Coordinates of C-alpha atoms in Angstrom, one line a residue:
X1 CA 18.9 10.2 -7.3
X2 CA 16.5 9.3 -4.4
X3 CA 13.0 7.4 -4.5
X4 CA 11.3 10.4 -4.9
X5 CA 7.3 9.2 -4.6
X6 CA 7.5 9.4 -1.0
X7 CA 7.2 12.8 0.1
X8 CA 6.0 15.0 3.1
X9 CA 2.5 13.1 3.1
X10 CA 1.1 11.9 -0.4
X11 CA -2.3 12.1 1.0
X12 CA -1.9 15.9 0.2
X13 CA 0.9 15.7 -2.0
X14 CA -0.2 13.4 -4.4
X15 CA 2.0 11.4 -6.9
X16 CA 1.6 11.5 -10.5
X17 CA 2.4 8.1 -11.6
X18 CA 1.2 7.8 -15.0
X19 CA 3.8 11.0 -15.7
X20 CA 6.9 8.7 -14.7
X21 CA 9.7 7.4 -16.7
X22 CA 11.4 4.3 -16.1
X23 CA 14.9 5.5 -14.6
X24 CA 16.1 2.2 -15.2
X25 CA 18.2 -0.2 -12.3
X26 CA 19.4 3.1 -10.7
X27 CA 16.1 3.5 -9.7
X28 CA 14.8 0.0 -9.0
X29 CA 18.2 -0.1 -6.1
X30 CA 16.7 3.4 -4.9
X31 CA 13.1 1.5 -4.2
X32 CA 14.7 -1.4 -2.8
X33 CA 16.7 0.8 -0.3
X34 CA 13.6 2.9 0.8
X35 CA 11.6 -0.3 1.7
X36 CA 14.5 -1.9 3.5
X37 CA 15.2 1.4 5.5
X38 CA 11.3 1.4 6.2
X39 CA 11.1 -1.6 7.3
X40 CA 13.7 -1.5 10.1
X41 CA 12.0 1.9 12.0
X42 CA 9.4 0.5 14.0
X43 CA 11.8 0.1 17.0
X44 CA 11.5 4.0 17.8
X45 CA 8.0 4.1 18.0
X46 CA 5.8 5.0 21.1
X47 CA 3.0 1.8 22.0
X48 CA -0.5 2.8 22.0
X49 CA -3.4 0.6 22.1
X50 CA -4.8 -0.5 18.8
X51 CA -8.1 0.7 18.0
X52 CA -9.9 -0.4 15.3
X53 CA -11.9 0.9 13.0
X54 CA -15.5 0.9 12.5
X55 CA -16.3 2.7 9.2
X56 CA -17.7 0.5 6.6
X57 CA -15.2 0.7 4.5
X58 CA -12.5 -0.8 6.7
X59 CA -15.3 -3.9 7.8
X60 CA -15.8 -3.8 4.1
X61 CA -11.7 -4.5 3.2
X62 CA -11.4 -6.8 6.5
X63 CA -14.4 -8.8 5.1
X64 CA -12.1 -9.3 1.6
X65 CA -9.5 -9.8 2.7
X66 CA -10.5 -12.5 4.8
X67 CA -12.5 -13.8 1.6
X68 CA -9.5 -14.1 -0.7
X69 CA -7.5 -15.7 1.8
X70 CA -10.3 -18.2 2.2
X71 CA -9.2 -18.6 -1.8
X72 CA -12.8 -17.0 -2.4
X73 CA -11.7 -15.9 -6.2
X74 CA -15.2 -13.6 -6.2
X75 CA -13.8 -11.3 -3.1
X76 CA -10.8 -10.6 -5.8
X77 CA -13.8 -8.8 -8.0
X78 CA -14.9 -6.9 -4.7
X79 CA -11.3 -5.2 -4.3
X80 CA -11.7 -3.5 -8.3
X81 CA -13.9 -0.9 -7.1
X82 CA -11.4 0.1 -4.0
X83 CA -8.8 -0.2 -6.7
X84 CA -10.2 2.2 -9.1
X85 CA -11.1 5.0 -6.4
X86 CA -7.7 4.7 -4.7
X87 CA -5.9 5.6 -8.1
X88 CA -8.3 8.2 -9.1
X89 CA -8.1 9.6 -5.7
X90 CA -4.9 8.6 -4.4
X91 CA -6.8 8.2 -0.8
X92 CA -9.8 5.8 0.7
X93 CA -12.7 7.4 2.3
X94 CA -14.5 5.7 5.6
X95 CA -17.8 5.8 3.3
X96 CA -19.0 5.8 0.1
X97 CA -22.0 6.5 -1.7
X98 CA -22.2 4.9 -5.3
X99 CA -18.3 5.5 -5.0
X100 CA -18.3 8.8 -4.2
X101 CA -16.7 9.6 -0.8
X102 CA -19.6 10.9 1.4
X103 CA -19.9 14.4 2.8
X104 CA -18.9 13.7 6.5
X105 CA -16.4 10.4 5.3
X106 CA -12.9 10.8 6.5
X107 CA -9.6 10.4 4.7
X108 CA -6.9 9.9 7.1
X109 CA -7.9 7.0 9.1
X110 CA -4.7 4.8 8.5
X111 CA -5.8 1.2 8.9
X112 CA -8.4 1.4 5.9
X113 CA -4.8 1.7 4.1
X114 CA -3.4 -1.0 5.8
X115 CA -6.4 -3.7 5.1
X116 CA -6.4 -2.4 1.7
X117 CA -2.6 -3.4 1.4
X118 CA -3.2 -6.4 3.0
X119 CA -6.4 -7.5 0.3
X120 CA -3.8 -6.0 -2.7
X121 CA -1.4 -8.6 -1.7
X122 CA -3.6 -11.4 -1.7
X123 CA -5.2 -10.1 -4.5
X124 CA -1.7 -10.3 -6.2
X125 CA -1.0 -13.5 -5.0
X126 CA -4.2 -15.3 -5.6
X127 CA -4.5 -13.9 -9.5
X128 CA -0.3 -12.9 -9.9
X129 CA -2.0 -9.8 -11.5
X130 CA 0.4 -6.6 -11.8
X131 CA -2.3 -4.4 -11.5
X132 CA -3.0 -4.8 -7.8
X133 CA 1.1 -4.9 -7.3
X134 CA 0.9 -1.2 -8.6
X135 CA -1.3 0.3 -6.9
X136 CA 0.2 -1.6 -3.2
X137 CA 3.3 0.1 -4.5
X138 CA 1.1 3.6 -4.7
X139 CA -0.4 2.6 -1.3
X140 CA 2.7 1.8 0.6
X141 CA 4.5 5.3 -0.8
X142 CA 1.2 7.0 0.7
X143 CA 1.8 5.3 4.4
X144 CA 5.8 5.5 4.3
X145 CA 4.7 9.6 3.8
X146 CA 3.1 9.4 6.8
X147 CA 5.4 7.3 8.9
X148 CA 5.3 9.3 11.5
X149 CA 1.6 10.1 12.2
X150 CA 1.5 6.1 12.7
X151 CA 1.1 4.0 15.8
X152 CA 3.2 1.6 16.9
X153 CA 1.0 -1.4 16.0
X154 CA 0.6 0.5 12.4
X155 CA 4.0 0.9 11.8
X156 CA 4.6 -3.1 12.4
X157 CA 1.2 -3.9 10.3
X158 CA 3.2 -1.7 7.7
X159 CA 6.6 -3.6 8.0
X160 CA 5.1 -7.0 7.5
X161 CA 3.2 -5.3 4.1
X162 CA 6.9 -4.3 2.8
X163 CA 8.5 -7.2 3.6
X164 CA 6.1 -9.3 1.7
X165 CA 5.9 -6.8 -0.8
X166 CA 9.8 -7.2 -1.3
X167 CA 8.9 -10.8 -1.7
X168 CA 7.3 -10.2 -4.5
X169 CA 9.4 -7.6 -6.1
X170 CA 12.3 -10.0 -5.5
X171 CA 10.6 -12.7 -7.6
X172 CA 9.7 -10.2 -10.3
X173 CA 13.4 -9.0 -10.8
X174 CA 14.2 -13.0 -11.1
X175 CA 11.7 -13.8 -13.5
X176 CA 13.3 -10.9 -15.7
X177 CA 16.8 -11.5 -15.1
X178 CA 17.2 -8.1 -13.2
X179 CA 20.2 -8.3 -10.7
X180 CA 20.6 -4.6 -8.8
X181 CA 23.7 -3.4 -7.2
X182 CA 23.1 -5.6 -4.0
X183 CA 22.1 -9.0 -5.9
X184 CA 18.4 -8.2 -4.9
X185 CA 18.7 -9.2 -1.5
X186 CA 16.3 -8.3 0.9
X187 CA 17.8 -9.0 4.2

């Protein structure tokens, strides 16, 4: 058995989550491996300059994000809507009109996904809600399908998500007494 919710690029192959069944610590050790194996490729990537973006939606997520870390407990309301859209969807559009993606918004501009990974885990961490874990979890499949479309500085914004996001997977197999094959470590 393999992690198999990362595959070719989830922004066209999109996962059915809600179909799963639990496979039990077999696959929890699977997860684990695929993040630490993730985490460790940024060293064969080619530099390019950072641009950023400037749809709304990315100003939008940078906004909250900044918010919630400011411990702003009414930017963790702003991140619901993103939240719903990305699970119906399984993708973030560069604009929105009443929450529907606009005719000319784009899909595959990578850094919305980032911010909105970076707002899920202070989300998490601000309210220790499992929701906003999930759908991280959904989020970081999606980007660890497209690896290899990524920049350099995307790939290391990605790293930092997953090792934080082992962080908190980590504690959660603690609080439940869940010890995998390699004593949850994530080194």
């Amino acid at each position: 058995m393999s992690y198999k919710y990362i595959t070719e690029n989830n922004l066209y192959n999109k996962q059915t989550y809600i179909y799963a069944e639990y496979e039990g610590k077999r696959f929890l050790e699977e997860y684990l491996k695929s993040r630490k194996i993730a985490r460790g490729m940024t060293e064969f990537s080619k530099p390019e300059n950072r641009i950023e973006s400037d749809s709304m939606v990315y100003q939008d997520l940078k906004c909250i994000f900044s918010d919630i870390r400011k411990g702003d407990r009414d930017a963790v309301n702003r991140i619901k809507p993103y939240v719903k859209t990305f699970e119906v969807r399984k993708r973030l559009y560069t604009e929105y009109l009443d929450w529907k993606p606009t005719e000319k918004a784009l899909f595959e501009v990578y850094e919305i996904y980032l911010i909105f990974s970076d707002c899920l885990l202070e989300a998490y961490k601000e309210t220790n809600c499992l929701k906003y874990y999930s759908c991280l979890l959904k989020v970081d499949d999606m980007l660890l399908s497209i690896y290899p479309l990524l920049t350099l500085w995307e790939r290391e914004h990605l790293s930092a998500v997953i090792s934080e996001e082992l962080k908190i997977f980590c504690t959660l197999l603690e609080k439940h007494g869940i010890v995998l094959g390699d004593k949850n470590g994530t080194e």
